[in-house]
Structures are given as structure tokens and as C-alpha cells.
Coordinates of C-alpha atoms in Angstrom, one line a residue:
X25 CA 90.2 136.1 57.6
X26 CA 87.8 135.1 55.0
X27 CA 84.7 132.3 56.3
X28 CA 86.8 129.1 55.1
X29 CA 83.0 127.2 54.4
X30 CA 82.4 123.8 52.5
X31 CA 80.0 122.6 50.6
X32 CA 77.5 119.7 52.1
X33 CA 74.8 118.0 50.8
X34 CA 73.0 117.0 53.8
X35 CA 72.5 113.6 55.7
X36 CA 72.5 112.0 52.6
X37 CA 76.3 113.2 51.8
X38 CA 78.7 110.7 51.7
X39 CA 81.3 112.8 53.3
X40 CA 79.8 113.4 57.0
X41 CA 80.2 116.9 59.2
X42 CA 83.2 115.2 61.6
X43 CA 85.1 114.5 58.2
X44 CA 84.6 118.2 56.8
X45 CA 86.0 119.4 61.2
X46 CA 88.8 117.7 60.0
X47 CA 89.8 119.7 56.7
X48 CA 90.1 123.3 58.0
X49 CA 86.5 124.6 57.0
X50 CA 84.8 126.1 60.2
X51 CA 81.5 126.8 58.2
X52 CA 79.3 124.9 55.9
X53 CA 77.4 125.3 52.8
X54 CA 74.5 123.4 52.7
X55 CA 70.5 123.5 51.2
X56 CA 67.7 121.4 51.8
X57 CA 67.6 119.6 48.6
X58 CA 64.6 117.2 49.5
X59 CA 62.3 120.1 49.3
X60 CA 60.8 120.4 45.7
X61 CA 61.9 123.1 43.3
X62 CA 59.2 126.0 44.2
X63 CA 58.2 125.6 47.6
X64 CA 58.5 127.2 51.0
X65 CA 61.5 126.0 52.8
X66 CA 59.6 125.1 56.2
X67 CA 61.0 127.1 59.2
X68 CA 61.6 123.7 61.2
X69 CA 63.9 121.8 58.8
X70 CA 65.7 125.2 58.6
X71 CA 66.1 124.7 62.5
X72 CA 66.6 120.9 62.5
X73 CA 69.1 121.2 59.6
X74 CA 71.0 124.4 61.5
X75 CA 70.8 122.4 64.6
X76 CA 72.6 119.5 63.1
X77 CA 75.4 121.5 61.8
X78 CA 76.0 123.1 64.6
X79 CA 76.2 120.1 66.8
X80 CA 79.1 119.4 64.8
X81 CA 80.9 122.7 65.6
X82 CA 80.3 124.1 62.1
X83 CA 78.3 126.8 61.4
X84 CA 75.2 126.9 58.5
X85 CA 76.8 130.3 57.1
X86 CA 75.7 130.0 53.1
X87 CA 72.8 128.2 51.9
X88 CA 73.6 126.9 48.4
X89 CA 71.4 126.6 46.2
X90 CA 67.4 128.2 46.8
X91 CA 66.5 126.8 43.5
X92 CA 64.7 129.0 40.8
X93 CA 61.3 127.7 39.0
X94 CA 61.6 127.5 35.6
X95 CA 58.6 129.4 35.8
X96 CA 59.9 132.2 37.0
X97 CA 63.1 132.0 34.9
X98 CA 60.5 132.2 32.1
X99 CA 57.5 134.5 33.7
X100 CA 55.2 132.2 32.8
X101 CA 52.6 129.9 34.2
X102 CA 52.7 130.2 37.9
X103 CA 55.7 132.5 38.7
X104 CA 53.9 135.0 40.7
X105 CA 52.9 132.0 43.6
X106 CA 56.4 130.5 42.8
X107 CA 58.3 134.2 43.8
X108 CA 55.6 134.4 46.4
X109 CA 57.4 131.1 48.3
X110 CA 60.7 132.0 47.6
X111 CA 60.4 135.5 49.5
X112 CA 59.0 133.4 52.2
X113 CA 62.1 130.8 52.3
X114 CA 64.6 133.9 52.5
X115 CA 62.8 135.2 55.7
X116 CA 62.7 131.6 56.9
X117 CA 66.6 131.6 56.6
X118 CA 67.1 135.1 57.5
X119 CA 65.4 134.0 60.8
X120 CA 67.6 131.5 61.8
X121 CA 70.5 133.6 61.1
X122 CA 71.5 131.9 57.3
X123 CA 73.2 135.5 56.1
X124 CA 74.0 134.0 52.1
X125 CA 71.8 132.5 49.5
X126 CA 73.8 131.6 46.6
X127 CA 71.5 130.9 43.6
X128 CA 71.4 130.2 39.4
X129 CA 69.4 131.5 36.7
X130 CA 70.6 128.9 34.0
X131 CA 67.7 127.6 32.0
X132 CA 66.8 124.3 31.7
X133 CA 69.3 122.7 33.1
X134 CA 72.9 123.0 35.1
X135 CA 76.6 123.2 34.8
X136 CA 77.3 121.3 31.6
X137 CA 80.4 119.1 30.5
X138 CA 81.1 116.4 28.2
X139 CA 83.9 113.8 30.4
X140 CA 84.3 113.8 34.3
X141 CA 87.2 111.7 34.2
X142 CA 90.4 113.7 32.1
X143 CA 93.0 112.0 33.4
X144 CA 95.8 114.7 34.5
X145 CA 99.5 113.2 34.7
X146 CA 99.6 112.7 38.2
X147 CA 96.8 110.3 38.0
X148 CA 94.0 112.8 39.4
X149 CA 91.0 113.2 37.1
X150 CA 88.8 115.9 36.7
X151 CA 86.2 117.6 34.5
X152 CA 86.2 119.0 31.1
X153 CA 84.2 120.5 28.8
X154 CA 84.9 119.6 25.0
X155 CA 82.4 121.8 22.4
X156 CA 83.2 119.4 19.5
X157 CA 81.9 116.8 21.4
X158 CA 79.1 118.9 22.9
X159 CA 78.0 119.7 19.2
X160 CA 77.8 116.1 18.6
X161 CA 75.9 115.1 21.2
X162 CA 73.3 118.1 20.7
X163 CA 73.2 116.9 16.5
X164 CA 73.1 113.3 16.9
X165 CA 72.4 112.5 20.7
X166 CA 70.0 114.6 21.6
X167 CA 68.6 115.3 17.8
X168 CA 67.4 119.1 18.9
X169 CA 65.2 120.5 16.1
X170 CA 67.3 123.4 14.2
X171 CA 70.5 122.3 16.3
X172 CA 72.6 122.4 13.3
X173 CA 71.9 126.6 13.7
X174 CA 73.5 127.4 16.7
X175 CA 77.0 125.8 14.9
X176 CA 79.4 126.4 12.1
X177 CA 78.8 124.3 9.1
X178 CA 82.5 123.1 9.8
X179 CA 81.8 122.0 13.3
X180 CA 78.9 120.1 11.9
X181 CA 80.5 118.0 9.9
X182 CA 83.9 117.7 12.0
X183 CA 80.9 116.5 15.0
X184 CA 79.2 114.3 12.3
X185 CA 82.5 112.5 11.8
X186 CA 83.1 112.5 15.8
X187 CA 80.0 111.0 16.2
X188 CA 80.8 108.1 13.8
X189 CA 83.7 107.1 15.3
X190 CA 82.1 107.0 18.5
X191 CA 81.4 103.3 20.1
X192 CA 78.6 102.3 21.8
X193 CA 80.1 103.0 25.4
X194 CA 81.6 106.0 24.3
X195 CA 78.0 107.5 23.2
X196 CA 76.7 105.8 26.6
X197 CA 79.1 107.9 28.5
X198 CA 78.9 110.7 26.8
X199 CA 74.9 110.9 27.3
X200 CA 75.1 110.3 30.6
X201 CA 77.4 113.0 31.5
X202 CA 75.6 115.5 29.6
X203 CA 72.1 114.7 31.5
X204 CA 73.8 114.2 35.0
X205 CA 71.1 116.5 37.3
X206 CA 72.3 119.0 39.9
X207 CA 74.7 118.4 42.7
X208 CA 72.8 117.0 45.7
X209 CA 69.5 116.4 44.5
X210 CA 70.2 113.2 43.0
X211 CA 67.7 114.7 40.0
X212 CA 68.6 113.3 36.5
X213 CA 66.9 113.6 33.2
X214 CA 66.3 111.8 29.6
X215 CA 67.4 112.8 26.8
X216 CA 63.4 113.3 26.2
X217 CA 62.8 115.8 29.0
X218 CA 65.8 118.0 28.1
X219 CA 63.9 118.1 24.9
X220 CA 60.8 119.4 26.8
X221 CA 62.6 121.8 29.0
X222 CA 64.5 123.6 25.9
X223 CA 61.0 124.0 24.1
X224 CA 59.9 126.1 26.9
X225 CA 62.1 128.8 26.0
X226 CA 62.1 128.4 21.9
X227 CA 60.4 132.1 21.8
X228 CA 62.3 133.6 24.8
X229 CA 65.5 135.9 23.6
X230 CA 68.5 137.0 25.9
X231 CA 67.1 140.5 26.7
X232 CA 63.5 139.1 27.4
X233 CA 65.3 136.4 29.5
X234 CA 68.0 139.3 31.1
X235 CA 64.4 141.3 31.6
X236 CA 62.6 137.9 33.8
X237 CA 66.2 137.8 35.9
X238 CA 65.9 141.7 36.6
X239 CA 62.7 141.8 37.8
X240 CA 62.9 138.8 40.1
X241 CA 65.7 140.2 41.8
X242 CA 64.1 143.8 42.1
X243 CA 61.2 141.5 43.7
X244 CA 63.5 139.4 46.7
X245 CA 66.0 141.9 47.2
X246 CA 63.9 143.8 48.9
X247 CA 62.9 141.0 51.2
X248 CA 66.4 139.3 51.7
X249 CA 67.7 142.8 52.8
X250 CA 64.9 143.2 55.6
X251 CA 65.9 139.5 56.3
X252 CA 70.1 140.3 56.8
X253 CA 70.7 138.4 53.5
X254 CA 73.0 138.5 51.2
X255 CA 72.0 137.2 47.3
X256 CA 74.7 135.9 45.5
X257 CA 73.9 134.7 42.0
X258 CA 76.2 132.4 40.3
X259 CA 77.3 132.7 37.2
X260 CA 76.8 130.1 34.2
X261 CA 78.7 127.0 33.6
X262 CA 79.6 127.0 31.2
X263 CA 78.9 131.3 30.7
X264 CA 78.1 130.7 26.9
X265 CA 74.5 129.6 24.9
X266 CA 74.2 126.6 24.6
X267 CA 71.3 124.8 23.2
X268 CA 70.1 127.4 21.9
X269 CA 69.1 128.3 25.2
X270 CA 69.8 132.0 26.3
X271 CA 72.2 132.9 29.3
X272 CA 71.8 136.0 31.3
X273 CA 75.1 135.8 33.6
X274 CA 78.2 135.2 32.0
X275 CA 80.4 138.6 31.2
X276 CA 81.5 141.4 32.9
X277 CA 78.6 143.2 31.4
X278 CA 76.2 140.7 32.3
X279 CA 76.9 141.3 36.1
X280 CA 77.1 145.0 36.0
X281 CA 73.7 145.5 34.6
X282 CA 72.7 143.0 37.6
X283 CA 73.8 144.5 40.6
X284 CA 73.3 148.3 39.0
X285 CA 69.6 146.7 38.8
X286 CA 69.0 147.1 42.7
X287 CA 71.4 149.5 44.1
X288 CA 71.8 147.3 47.2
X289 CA 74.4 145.1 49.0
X290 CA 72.0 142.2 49.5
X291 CA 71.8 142.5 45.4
X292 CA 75.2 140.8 45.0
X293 CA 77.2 137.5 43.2
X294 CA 79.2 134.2 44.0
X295 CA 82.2 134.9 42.1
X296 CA 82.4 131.7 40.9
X297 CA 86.5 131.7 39.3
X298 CA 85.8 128.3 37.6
X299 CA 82.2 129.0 35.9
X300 CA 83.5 132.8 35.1
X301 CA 86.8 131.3 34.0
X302 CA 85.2 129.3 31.3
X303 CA 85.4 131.7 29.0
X304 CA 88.8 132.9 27.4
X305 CA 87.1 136.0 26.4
X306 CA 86.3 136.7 30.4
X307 CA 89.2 138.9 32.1
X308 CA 88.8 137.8 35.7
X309 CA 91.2 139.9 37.5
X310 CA 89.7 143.1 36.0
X311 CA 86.1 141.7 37.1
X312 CA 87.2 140.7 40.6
X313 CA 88.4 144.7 40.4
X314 CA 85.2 145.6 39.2
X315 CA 82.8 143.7 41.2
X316 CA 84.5 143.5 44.1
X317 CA 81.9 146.1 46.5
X318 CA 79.4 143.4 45.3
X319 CA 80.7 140.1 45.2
X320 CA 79.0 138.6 48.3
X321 CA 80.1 134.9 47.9
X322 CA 83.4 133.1 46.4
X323 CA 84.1 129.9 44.7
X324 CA 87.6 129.1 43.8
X325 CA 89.3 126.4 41.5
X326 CA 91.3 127.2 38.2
X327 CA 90.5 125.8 34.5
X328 CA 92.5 125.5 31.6
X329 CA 90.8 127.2 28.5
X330 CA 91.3 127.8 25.0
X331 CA 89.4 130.6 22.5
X332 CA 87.5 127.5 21.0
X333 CA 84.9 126.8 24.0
X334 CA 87.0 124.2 25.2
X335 CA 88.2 124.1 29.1
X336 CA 89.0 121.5 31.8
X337 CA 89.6 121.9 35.8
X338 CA 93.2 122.6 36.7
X339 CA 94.9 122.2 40.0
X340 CA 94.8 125.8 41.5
X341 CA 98.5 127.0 40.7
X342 CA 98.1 125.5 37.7
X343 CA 96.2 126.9 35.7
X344 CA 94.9 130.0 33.3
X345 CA 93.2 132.0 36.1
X346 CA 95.3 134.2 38.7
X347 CA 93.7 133.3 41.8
X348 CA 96.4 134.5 43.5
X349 CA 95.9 138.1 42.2
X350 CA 92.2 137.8 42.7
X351 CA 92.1 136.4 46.2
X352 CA 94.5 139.9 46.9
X353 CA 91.4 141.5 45.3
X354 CA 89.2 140.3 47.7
X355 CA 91.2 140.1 50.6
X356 CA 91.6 144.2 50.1
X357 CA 87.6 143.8 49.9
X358 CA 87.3 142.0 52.9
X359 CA 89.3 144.3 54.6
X360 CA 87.7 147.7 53.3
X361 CA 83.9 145.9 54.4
X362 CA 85.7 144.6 58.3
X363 CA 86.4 148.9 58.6
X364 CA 83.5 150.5 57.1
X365 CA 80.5 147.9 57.9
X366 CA 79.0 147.3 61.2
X367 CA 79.2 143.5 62.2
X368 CA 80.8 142.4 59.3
X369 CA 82.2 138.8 60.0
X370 CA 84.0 137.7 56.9
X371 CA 83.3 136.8 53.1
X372 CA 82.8 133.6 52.3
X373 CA 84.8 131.4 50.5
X374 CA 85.0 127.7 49.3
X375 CA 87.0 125.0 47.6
X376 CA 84.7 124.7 44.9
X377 CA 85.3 121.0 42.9
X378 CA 88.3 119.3 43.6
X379 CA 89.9 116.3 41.8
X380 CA 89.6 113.3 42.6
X381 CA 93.0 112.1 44.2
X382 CA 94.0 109.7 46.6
X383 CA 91.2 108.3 48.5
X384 CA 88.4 109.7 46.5
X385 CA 89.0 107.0 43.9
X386 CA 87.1 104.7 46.3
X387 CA 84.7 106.5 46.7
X388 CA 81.2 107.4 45.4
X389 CA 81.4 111.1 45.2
X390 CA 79.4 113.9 42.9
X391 CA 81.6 114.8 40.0
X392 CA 84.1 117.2 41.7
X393 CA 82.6 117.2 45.4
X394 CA 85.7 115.1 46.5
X395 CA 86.6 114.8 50.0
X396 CA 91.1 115.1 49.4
X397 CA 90.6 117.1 46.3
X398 CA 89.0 119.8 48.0
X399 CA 90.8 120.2 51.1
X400 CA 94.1 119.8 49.2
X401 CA 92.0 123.5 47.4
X402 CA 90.9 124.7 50.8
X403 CA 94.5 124.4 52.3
X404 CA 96.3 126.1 49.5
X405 CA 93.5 128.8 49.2
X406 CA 93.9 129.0 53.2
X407 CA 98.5 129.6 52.6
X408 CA 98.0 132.2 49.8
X409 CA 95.4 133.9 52.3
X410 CA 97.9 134.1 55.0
X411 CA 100.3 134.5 52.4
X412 CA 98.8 138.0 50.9
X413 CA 97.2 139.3 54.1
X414 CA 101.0 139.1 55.7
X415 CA 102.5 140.5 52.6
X416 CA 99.7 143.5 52.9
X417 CA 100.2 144.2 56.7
X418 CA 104.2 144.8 56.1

């Protein structure tokens, strides 16, 4: 079976470790989020956070995210001590037996979406991602030099119009989702300092930027593979520029030339269905094919997705993506790795964001880190599992 993991934010998470016994998951993903972006993860709060896990019953089997400097994302300033202290976090965790980092190369700033509330007809609400409204907010919200380059003169005008019609909450709202800061660090920014961050890449093209991603991981792969680790790098979210900003994983061809970078297992990728999804252009049955021998880390939930950059989360049988048919892609993967590799314990896989149903609604969660949601994900992803792998064995 595959390692049936959840994602958990630490003490500070509002859904504690007896709630996540309770929805099926026997392993958790977790990170240390107090530590600042660019330095050593200390060996003891690896231990003390292990140890708490464990206590539990869980196990600490993926840590999710090591985050990336933007230094090094750019190879500029202090990169080289920045790389330096990320080698030494992964033999931290390889020490205590961590065996996946999951990690992000997106510039600047995370996932991106424009509402966190669609209301689906059942009542549930999720996330979507609406580019008109993203164009409008980068021309008129943010007011990013030369923004009006990176669109169609007819989406300028259609987002100008938008724009006008917008009220004063409405703008609010939409400003606030767009700078929302990553899951579990409780980090946000201003409009301001998103301006700052893009301006640090203004000179930076895609290959220069796919050229700073490639040597970092010829630099840590070497170490996380003396250290029993597995990298997975997730792909963007959405995996298409925006900003004007470059974006280094987001096609099929993007994650080829990654993992034929370093010939290695421990050079591998979180196959992230949702972020991957995104696109309408991306085929993700023939990537699971193709990426398979390398994907070292899952992430499953299902969007709906139209050839105009527009997409919004989906229950799992639902929507556009076949997670079915990938999940019998990976289950033929897991099996191939439990015969041919030494020790191998399972691949693993999480709910990634759930709606919010039922009891989430009273509750504070992180956009898509529901309590119900998920596990309602984690128990279908658990019956298709047992599902395909009895439909293989006969």
C-alpha cells in the first residue's frame, strides 16, 4: 500500500495529531515552519518535533516544505552560505530517519488564486483561479510596471472594465487572496513587498532561472542521497508565468530536463495532480507514465480547467483529471520499486486541499487544509487504491 500521510502544520495547527489518528493517515507531513527561510534546521527540534509525532502513533515520513532562499532561486547575494545550510538541514533530517523533502522553486511568492470561496452546489467551497481577474488585480491592484506586457490588449481592457465594476469589498477581497503567504508560516505580504520581490528577478529569463534550479539540485542531491533522501520538487501553482516572473517546473518538459539533470533516485518530484493539472495544455496520465521511475512524492485532488488559464478545485471524481488512471500508474510503480529495491516501504501519498464541508465551516482553517474535506479525499483515494490493486492481483 502506498504511505497514506497528511499534511500538519505543527503545534500551532488547528487540527491536532489525535484528530489526524482518526482519519485513516498513519504518517504525517510536517516542516518546522518557525525556522527562518535560509537557516539550518537544528538537529534537536528535528528530534523534539519527530518525538512529538510519534507519540501520537504517526510517523514524520515527509517533511514539507525545506524552503528555498530567494537567493539561491536567483544565484545572487548570499546563495552559496544559503545552499551551504540547506545541505546541512537534509543531513539533519536524513539523521533522524525523515526519508522525503518535498520542496518549490516558484519565485517570489506561492500558489496563486484569485477567490477561496467558489461555492459548489452542494454547499462546499473551494478555490479557484480566475486570469481575468488575476490580470486586473496585477493592472490596477498591484500597478506592476510594464504589467500591461505580459497580456493581450483584449484582456486589458475586458480587466480594466472588471476592475470598474469592482466594489470596495470586492477589491479588498480580491487583494487579500492574492497576497495570502504560504501554508503554515502564517507569512503574508503587501501589495508593496510583492513589488520588491518581482524586481529582483526583472533581468532573470526562464533558461537563466531553469540554469539556478539545475545547479542547486546537482549541489544537494548529492548530499540528500548520502543522507537516504528522497527530493521531490513540486511543481508550480499555478504551472504558468505570471507576473512576469519566470517558472522553471510546469510541463512535461520541464520535469524531464530536471530529473535527467542528476541521474539519481534521490533527484525526484511530488507529482502534485492539482498544481500539474492547472494547465489544460498538461496531459497528466501520459506524465504520470513518463515520470513515474521518479516521482518520489504524491499530491492528489482534481481541478476543473479550461484553455483560457482559468481552473477551480473539483471533488476527486469529479473533475477533468483521471486520478483513477494515474493512481493505477503509480500503484504499478509502487509495485515495480516493493520488488526491485531493497527496503522499500511505500510511496507517499496525501489528500492534498480538501473543501471545506461540514464542520470545517466553523472552523479557522488554511485555504484548503480542511479537517472533513480532506479525509472525505484520503478515504476515496484509500477505495480506488484497494480498488485498482485488487483489480491488478486478479
Amino acid at each position: 500500500m502506498f504511505i497514506h500521510s497528511w499534511r500538519w502544520f505543527g503545534p500551532n495547527d488547528p487540527i491536532n495529531l489525535k484528530q489526524i489518528v482518526q482519519t485513516g493517515a498513519s504518517h504525517v507531513v510536517s516542516a518546522l515552519h518557525q525556522i527562518p527561510v535560509g537557516e539550518v534546521w537544528p538537529a534537536q527540534e528535528i528530534i523534539d518535533r519527530k518525538k512529538t509525532i510519534e507519540q501520537s502513533g504517526l510517523h514524520w515520513s515527509v517533511v514539507e516544505s525545506v524552503p528555498v532562499h530567494e537567493d539561491i532561486k536567483k544565484r545572487s547575494g548570499d546563495y552559496k552560505k544559503f545552499t551551504e545550510a540547506y545541505k546541512q538541514t537534509l543531513q539533519n533530517l536524513g539523521k533522524e530517519g525523515v526519508r522525503t523533502v518535498c520542496y518549490n522553486f516558484m519565485p517570489a511568492l506561492d500558489w496563486s488564486r484569485t477567490n477561496l470561496t467558489l461555492k459548489h452546489a452542494d454547499g462546499s467551497t473551494s478555490s479557484g483561479f480566475n486570469y481575468l481577474h488575476f490580470a486586473a488585480l496585477d493592472l490596477f491592484l498591484l500597478k506592476r510596471p510594464d504589467a500591461d506586457l505580459s497580456y493581450t490588449e483584449e484582456i486589458c481592457k475586458e480587466a480594466e472594465n472588471l476592475f470598474a465594476g469592482l466594489s470596495s469589498e470586492k477589491r479588498k477581497e480580491l487583494e487579500e487572496t492574492f497576497l495570502l503567504g504560504f501554508p503554515g508560516s502564517g507569512e503574508a505580504f503587501s501589495l508593496k513587498e510583492v513589488l520588491q520581490r518581482i524586481e529582483g528577478y526583472k533581468d532573470l529569463r526562464k533558461s537563466d532561472y531553469l540554469s539556478n534550479l539545475l545547479q542547486f539540485i546537482k549541489e544537494i542531491t548529492p548530499v540528500a542521497e548520502s543522507a537516504g533522501i528522497s527530493l521531490a520538487i513540486h511543481p508550480d501553482d499555478p504551472p504558468w508565468p505570471l507576473l512576469g516572473l519566470p517558472r522553471a517546473v510546469s510541463t512535461l518538459q520541464d520535469a524531464e530536463e530536471i530529473i535527467q539533470a542528476v541521474p539519481s533516485p534521490a533527484n525526484g518530484l511530488t507529482f502534485c495532480t492539482g498544481s500539474f493539472g492547472a494547465a489544460h495544455s498538461n496531459d497528466l496520465p501520459l506524465m504520470a507514465e513518463k515520470l513515474a521511475h521518479r516521482i518520489n512524492f504524491l499530491h492528489i485532488r482534481n481541478v476543473k480547467r479550461d484553455a483560457q488559464f482559468n481552473f477551480q478545485e473539483e471533488d476527486l471524481t469529479k473533475g477533468d483529471i483521471d486520478i483513477a488512471g494515474i493512481l493505477k500508474t503509480m500503484i504499478k510503480e509502487d509495485l515495480r520499486r516493493a520488488e526491485t529495491q531493497k527496503g522499500y516501504s511505500g510511496l507517499p501519498v496525501r489528500p492534498d486541499h480538501g473543501a471545506r464541508i461540514l464542520g470545517d465551516f466553523n472552523e479557522n482553517y488554511y485555504p484548503g487544509y480542511t479537517l472533513y474535506g480532506r479525509m472525505k479525499n484520503l478515504a476515496e483515494i484509500r477505495g480506488m487504491e484497494l480498488g485498482i490493486r485488487a483489480g491488478l492481483s486478479e
